[in-house]
PDB file of N, CA, C and O in Angstrom:
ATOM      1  N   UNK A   1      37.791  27.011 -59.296  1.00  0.00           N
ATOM      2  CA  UNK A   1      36.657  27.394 -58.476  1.00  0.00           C
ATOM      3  C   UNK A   1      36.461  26.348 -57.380  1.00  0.00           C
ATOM      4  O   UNK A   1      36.657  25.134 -57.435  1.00  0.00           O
ATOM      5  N   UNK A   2      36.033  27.096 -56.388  1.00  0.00           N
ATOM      6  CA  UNK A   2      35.765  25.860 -55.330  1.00  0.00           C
ATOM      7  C   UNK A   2      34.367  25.373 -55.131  1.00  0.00           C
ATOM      8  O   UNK A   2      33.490  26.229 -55.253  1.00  0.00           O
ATOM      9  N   UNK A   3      34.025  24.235 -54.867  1.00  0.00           N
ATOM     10  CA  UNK A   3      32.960  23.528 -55.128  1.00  0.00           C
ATOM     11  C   UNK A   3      32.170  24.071 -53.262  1.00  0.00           C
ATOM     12  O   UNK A   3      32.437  24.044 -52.061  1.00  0.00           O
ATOM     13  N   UNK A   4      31.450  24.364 -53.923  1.00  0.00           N
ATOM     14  CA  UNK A   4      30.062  24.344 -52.765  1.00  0.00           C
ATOM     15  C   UNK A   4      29.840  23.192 -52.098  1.00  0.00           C
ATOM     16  O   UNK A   4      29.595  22.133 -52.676  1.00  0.00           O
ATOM     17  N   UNK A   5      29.910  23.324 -50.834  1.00  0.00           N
ATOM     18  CA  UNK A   5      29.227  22.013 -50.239  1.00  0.00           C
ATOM     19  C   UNK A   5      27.968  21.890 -50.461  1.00  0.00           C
ATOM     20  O   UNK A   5      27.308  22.847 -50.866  1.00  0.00           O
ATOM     21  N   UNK A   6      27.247  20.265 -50.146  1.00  0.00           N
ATOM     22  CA  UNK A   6      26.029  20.336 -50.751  1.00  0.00           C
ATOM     23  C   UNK A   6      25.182  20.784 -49.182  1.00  0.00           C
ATOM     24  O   UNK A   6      25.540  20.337 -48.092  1.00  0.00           O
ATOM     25  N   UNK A   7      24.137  21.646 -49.358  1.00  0.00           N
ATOM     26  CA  UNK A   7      23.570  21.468 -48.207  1.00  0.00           C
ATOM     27  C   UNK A   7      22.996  20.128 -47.807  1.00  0.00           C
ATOM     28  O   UNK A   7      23.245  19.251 -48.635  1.00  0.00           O
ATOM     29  N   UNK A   8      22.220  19.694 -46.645  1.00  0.00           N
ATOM     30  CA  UNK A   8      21.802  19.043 -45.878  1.00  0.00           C
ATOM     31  C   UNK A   8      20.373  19.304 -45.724  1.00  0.00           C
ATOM     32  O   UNK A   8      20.089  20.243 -44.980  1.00  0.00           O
ATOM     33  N   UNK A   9      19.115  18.462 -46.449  1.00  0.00           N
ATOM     34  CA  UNK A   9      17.807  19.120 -46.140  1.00  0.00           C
ATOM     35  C   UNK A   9      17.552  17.996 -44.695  1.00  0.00           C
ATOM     36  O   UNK A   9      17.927  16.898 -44.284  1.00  0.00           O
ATOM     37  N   UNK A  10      16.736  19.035 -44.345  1.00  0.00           N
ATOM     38  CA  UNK A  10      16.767  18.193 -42.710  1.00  0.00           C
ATOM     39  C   UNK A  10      15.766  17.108 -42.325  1.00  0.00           C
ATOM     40  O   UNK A  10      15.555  16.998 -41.117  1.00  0.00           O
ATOM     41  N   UNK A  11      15.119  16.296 -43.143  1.00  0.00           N
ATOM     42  CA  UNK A  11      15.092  14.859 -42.646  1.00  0.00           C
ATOM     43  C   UNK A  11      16.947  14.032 -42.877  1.00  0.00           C
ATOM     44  O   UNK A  11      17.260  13.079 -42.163  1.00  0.00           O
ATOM     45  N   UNK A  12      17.587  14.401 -43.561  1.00  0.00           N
ATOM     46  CA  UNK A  12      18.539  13.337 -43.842  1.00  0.00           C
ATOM     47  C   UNK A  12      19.546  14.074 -42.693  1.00  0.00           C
ATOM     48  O   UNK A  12      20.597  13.481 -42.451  1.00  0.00           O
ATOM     49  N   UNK A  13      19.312  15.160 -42.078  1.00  0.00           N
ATOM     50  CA  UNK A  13      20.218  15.790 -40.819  1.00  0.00           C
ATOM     51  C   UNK A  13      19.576  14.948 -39.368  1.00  0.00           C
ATOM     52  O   UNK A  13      20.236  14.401 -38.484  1.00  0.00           O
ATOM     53  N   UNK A  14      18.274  15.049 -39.469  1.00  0.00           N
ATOM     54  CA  UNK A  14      17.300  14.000 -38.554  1.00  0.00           C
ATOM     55  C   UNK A  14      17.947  13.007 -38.489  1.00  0.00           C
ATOM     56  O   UNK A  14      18.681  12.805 -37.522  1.00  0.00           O
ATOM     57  N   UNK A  15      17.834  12.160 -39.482  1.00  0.00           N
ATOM     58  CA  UNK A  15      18.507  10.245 -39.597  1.00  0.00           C
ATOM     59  C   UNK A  15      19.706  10.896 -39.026  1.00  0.00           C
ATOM     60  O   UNK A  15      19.779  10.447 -37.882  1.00  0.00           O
ATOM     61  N   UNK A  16      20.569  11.621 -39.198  1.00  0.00           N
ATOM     62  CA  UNK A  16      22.265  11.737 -38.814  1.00  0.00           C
ATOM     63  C   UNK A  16      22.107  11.869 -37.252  1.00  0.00           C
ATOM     64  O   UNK A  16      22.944  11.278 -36.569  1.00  0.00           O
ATOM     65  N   UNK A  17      21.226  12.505 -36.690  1.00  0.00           N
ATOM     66  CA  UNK A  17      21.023  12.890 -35.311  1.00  0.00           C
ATOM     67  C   UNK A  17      20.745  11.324 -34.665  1.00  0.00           C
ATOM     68  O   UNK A  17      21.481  10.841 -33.804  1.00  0.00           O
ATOM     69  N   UNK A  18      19.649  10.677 -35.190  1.00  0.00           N
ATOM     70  CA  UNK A  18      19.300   9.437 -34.918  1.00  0.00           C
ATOM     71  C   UNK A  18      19.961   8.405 -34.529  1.00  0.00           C
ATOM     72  O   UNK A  18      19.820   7.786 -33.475  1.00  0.00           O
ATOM     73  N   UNK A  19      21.076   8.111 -35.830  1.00  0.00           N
ATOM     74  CA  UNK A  19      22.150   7.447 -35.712  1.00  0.00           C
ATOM     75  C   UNK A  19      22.922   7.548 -35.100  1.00  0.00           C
ATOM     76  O   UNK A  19      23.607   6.527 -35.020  1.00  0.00           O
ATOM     77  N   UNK A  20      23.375   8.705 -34.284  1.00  0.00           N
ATOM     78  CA  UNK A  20      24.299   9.326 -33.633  1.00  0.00           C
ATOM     79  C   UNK A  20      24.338   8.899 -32.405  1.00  0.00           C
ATOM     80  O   UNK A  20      23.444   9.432 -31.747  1.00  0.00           O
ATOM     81  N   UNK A  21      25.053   8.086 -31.728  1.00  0.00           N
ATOM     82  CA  UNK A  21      25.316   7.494 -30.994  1.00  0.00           C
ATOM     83  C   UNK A  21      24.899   8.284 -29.124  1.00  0.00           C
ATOM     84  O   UNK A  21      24.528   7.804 -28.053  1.00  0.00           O
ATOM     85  N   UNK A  22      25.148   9.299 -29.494  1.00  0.00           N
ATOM     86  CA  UNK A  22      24.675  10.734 -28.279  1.00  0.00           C
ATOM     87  C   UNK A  22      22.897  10.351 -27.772  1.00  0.00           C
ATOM     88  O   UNK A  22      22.223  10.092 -26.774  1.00  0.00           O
ATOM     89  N   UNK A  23      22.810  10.501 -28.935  1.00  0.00           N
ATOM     90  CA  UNK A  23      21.271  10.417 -29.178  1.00  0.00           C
ATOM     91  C   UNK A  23      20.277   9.591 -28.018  1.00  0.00           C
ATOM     92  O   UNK A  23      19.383  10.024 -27.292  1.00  0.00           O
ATOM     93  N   UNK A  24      20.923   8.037 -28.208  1.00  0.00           N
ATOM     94  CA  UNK A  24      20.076   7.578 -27.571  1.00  0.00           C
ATOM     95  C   UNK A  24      21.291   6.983 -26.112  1.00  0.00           C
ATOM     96  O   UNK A  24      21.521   5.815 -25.795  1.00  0.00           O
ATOM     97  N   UNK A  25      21.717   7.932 -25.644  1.00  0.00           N
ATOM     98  CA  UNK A  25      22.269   7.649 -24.319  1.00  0.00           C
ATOM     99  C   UNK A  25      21.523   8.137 -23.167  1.00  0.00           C
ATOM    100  O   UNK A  25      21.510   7.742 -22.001  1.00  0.00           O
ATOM    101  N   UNK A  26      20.970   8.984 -23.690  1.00  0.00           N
ATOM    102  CA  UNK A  26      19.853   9.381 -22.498  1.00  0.00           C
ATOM    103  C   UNK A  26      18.649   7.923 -22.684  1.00  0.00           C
ATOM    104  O   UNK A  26      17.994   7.409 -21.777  1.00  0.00           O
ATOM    105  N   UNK A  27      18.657   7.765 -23.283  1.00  0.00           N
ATOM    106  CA  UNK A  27      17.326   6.454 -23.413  1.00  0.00           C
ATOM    107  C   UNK A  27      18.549   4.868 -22.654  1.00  0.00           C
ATOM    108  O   UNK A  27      17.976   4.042 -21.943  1.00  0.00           O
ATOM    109  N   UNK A  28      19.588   4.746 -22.841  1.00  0.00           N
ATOM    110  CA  UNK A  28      20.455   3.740 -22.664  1.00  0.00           C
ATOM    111  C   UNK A  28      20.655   3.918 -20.358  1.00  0.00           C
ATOM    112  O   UNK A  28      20.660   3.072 -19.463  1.00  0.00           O
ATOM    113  N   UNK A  29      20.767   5.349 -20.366  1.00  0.00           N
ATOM    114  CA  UNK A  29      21.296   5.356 -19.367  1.00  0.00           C
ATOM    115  C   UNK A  29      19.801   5.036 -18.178  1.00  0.00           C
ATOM    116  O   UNK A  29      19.907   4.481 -17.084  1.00  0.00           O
ATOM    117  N   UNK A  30      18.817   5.437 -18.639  1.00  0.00           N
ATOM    118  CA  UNK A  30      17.257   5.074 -17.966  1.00  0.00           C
ATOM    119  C   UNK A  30      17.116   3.688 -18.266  1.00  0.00           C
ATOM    120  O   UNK A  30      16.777   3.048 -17.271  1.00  0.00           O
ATOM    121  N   UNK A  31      17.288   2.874 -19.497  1.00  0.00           N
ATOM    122  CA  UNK A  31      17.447   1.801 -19.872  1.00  0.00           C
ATOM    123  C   UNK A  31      15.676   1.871 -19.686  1.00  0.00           C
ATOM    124  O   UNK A  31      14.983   1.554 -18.719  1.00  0.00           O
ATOM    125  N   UNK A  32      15.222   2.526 -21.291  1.00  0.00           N
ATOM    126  CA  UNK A  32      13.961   3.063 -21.624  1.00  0.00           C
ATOM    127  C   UNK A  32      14.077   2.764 -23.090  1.00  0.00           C
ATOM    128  O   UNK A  32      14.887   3.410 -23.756  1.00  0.00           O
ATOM    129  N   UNK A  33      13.052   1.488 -23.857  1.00  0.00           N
ATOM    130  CA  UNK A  33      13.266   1.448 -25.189  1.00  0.00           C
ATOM    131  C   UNK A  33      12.784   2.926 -25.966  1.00  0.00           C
ATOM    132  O   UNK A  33      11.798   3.432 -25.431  1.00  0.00           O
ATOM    133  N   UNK A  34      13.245   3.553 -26.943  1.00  0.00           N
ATOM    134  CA  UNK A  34      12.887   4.281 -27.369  1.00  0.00           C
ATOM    135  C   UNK A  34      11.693   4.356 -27.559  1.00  0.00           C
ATOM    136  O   UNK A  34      11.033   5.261 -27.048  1.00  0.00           O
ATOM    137  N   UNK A  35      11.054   3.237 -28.487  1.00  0.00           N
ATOM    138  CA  UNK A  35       9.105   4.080 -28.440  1.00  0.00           C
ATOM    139  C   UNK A  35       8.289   3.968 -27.298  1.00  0.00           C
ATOM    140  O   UNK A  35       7.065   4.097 -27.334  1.00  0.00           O
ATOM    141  N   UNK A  36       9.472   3.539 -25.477  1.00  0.00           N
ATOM    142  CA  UNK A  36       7.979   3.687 -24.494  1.00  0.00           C
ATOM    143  C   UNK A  36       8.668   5.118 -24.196  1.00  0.00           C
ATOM    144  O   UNK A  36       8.050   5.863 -23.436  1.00  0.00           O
ATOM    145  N   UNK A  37       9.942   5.581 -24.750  1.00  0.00           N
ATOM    146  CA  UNK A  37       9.951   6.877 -23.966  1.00  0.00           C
ATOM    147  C   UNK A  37       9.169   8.124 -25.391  1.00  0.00           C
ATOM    148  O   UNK A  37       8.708   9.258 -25.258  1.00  0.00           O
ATOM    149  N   UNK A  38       9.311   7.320 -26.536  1.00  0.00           N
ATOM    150  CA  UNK A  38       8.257   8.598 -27.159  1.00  0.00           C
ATOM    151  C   UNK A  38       7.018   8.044 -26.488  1.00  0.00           C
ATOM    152  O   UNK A  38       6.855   9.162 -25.999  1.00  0.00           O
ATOM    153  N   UNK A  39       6.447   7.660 -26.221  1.00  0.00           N
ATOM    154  CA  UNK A  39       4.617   7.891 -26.015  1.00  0.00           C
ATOM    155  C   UNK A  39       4.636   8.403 -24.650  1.00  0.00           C
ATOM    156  O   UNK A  39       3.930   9.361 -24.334  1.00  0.00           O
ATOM    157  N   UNK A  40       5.522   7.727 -23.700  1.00  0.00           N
ATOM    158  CA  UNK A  40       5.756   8.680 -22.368  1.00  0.00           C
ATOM    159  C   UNK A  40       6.363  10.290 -22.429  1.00  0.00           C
ATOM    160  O   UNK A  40       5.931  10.883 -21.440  1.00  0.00           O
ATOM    161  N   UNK A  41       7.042  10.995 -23.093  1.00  0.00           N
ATOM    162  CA  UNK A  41       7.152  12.105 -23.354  1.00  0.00           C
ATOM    163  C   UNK A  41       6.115  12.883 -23.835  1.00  0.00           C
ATOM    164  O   UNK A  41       5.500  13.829 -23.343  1.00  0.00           O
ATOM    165  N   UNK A  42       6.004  12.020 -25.400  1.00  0.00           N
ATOM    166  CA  UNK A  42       4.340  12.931 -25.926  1.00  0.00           C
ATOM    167  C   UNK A  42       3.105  13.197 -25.311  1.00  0.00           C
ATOM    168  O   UNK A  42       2.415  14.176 -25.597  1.00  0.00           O
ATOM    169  N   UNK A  43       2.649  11.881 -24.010  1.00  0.00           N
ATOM    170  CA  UNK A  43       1.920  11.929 -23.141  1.00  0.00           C
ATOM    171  C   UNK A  43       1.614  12.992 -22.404  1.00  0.00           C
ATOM    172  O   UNK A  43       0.494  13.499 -22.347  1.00  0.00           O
ATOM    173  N   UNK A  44       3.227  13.603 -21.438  1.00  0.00           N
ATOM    174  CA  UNK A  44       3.297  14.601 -20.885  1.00  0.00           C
ATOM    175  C   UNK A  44       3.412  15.448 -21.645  1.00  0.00           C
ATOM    176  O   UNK A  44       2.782  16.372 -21.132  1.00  0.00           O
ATOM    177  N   UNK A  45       3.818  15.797 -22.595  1.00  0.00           N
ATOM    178  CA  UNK A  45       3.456  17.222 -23.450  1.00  0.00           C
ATOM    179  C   UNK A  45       1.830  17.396 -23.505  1.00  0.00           C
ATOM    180  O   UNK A  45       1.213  18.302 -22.943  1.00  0.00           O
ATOM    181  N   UNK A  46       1.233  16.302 -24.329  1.00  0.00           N
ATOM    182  CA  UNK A  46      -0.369  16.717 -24.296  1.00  0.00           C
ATOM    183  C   UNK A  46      -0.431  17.029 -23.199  1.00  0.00           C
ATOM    184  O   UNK A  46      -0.672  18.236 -23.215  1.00  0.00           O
ATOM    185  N   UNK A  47      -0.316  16.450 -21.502  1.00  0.00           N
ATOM    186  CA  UNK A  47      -1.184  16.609 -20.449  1.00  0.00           C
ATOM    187  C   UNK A  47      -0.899  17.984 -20.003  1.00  0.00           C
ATOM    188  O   UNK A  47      -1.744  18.699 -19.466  1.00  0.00           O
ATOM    189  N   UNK A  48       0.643  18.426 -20.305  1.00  0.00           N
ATOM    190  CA  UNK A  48       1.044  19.882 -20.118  1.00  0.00           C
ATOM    191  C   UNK A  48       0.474  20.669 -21.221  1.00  0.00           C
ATOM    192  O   UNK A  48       0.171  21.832 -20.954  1.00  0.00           O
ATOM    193  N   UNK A  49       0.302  20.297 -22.247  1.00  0.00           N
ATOM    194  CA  UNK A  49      -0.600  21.269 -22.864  1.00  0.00           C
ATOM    195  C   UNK A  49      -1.986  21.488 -22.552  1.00  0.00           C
ATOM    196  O   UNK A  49      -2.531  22.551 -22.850  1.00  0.00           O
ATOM    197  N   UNK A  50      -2.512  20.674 -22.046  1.00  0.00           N
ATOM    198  CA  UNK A  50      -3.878  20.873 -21.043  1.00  0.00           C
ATOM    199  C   UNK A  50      -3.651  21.642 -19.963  1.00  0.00           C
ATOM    200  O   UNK A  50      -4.314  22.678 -19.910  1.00  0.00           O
ATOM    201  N   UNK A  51      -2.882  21.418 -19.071  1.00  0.00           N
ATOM    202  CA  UNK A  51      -2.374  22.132 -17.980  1.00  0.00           C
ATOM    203  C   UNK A  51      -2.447  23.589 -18.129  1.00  0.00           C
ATOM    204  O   UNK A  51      -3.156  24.199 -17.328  1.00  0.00           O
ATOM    205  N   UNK A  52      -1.543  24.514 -19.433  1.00  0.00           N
ATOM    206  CA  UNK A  52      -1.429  25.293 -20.156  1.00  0.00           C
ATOM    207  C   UNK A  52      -2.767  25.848 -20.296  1.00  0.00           C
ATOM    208  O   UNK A  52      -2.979  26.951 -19.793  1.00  0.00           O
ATOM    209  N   UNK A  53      -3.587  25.311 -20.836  1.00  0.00           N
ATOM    210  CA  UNK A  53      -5.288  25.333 -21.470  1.00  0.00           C
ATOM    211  C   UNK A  53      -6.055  26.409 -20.090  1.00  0.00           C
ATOM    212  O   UNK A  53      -6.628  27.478 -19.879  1.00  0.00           O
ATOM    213  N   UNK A  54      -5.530  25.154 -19.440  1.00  0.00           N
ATOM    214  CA  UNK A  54      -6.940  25.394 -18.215  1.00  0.00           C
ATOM    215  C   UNK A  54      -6.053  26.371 -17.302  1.00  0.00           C
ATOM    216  O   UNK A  54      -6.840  26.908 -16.523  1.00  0.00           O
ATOM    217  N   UNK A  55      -4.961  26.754 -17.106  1.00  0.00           N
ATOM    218  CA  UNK A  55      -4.442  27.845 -16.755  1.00  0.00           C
ATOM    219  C   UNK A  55      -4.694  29.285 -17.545  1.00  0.00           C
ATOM    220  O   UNK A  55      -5.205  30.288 -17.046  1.00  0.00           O
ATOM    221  N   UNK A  56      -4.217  29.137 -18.865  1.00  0.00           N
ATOM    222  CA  UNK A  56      -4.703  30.172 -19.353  1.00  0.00           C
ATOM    223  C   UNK A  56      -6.080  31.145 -18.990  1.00  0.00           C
ATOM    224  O   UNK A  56      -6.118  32.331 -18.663  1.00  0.00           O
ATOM    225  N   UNK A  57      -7.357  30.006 -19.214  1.00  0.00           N
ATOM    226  CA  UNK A  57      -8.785  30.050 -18.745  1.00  0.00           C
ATOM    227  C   UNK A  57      -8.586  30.853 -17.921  1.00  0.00           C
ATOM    228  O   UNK A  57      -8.606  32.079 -18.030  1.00  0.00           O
ATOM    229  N   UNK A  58      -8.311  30.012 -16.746  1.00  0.00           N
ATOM    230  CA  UNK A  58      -8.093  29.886 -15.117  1.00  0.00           C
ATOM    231  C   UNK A  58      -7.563  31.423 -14.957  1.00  0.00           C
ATOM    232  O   UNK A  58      -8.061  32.052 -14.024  1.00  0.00           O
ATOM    233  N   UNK A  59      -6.571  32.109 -15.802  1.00  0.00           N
ATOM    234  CA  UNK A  59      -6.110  33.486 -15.211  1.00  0.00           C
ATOM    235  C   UNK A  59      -7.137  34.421 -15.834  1.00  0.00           C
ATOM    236  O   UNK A  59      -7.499  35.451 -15.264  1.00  0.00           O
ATOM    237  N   UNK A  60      -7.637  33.999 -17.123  1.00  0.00           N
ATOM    238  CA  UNK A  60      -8.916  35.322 -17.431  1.00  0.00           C
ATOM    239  C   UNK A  60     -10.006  35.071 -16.753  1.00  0.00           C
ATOM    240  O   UNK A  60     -10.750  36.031 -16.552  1.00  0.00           O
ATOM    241  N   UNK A  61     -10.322  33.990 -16.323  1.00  0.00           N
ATOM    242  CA  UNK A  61     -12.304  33.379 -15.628  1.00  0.00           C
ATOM    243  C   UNK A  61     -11.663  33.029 -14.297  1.00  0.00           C
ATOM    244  O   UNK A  61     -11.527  31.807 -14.250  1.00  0.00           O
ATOM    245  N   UNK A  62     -11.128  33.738 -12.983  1.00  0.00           N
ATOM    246  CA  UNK A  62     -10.752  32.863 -11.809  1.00  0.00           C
ATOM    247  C   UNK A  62     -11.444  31.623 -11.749  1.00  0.00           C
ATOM    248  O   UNK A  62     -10.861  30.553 -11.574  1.00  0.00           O
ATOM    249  N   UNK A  63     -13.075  31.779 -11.935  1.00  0.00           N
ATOM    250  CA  UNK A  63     -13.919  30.734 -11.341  1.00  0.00           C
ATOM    251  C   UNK A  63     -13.555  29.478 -12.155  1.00  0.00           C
ATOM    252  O   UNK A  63     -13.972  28.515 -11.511  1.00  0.00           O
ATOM    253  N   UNK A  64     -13.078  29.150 -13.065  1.00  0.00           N
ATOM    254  CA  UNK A  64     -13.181  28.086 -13.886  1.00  0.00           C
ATOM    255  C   UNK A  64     -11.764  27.553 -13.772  1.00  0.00           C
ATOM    256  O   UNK A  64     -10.841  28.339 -13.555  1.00  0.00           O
ATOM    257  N   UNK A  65     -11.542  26.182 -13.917  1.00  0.00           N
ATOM    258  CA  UNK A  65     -10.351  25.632 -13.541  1.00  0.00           C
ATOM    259  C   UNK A  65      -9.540  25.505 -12.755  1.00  0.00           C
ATOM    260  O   UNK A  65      -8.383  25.119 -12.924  1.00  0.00           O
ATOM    261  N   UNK A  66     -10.221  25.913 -11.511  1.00  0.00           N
ATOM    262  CA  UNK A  66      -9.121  26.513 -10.251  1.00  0.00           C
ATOM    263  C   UNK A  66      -8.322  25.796  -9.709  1.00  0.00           C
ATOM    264  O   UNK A  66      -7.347  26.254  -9.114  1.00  0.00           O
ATOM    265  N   UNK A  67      -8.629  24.257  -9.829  1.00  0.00           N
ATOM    266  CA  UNK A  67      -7.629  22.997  -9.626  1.00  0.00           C
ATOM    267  C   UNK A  67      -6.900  22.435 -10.567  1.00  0.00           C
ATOM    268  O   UNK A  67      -5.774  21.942 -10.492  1.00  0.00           O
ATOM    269  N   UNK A  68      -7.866  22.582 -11.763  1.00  0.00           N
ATOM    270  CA  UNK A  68      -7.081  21.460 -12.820  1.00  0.00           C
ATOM    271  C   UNK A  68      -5.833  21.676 -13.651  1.00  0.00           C
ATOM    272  O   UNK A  68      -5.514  20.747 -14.393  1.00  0.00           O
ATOM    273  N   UNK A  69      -5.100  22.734 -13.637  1.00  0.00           N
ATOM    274  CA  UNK A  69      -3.776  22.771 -13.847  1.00  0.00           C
ATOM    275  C   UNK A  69      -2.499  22.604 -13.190  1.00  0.00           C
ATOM    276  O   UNK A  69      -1.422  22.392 -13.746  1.00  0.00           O
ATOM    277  N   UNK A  70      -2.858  22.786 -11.215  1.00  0.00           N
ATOM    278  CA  UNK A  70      -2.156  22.108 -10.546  1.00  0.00           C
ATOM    279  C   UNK A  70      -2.243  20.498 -10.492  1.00  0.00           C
ATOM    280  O   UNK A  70      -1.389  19.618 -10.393  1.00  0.00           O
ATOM    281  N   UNK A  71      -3.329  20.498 -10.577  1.00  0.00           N
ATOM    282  CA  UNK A  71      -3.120  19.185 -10.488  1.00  0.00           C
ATOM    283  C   UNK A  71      -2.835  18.446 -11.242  1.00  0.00           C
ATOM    284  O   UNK A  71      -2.458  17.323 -10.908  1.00  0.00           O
ATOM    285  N   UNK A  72      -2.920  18.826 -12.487  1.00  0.00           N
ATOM    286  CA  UNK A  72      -2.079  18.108 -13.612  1.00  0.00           C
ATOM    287  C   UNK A  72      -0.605  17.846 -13.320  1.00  0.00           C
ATOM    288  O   UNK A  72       0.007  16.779 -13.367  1.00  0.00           O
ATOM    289  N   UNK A  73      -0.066  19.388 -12.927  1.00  0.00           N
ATOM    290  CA  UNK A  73       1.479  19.102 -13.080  1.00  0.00           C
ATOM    291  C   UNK A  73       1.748  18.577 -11.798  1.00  0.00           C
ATOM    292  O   UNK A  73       2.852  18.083 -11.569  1.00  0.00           O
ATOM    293  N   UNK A  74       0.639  18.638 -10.711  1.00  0.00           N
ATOM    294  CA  UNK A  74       1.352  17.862  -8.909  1.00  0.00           C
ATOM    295  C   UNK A  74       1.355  15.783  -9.555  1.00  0.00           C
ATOM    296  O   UNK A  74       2.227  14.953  -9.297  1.00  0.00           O
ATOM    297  N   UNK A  75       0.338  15.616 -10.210  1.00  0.00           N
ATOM    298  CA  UNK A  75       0.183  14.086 -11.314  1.00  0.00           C
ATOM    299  C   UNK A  75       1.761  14.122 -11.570  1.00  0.00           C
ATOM    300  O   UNK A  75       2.613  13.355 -11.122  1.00  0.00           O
ATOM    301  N   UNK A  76       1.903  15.143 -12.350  1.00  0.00           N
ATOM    302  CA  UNK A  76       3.470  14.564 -13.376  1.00  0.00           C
ATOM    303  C   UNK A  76       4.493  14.682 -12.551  1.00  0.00           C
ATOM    304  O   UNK A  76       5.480  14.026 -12.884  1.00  0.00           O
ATOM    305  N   UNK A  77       4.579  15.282 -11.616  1.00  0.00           N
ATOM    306  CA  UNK A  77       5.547  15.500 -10.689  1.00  0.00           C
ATOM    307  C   UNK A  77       5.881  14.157  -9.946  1.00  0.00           C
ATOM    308  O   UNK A  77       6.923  13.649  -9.530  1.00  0.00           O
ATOM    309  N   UNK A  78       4.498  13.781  -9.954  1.00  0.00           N
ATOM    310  CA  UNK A  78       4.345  12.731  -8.521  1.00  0.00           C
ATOM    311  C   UNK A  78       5.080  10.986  -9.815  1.00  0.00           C
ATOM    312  O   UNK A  78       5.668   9.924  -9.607  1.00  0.00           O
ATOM    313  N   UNK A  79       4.603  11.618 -10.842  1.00  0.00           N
ATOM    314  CA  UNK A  79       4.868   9.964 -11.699  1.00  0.00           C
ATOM    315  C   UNK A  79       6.026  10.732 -12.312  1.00  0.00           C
ATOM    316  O   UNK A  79       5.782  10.953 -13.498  1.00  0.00           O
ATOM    317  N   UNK A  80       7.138  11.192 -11.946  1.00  0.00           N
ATOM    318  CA  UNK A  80       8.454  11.338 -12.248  1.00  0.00           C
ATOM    319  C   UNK A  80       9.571  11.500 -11.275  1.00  0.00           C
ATOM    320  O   UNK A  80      10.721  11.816 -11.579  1.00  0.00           O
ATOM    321  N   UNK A  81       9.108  11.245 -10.032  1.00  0.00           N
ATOM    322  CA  UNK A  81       9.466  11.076  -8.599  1.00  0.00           C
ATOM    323  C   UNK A  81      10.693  10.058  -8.557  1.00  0.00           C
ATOM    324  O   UNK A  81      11.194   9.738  -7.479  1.00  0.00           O
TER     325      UNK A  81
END
C-alpha cells in the first residue's frame, strides 16, 4: 500500500512561506524592515477600508461624505509617489 502524504495544516505552510526566501525580496528590494512594512501596509488597508465606508455612504446619501473617500485615496496616492 502506498503511504499517504501527510497533509500540511496551514500555520506550518505559513512558517514555510516565511522562510522562503521569495518572500521577503519584495521587502529586501525597497530595503523596508519587515515590521515597518507590516504597520505601513495594515495602515493603508484600515485607511482604504474607511475610504470604502464613506464611499459606500457617499453612493446611497450623495450629501454625506462627498470628499472623504477621495481624499483618502488622493493621501495614499500622494505618500506612495
Amino acid at each position: 500500500a502506498q503511504a499517504v502524504p501527510k497533509r500540511r495544516n496551514w500555520p506550518s505552510t505559513l512558517i514555510s512561506a516565511i522562510n522562503d526566501k521569495y518572500m521577503f525580496k519584495h521587502l529586501k528590494d525597497r530595503n523596508v524592515p519587515y515590521l515597518s512594512h507590516f504597520k505601513i501596509a495594515l495602515a493603508t488597508a484600515v485607511q482604504l477600508q474607511f475610504a470604502a465606508i464613506a464611499l459606500f455612504i457617499h453612493a446611497i446619501i450623495p450629501c454625506c461624505f462627498e470628499t472623504t473617500g477621495s481624499n483618502i485615496i488622493r493621501k495614499l496616492a500622494d505618500k506612495f509617489k
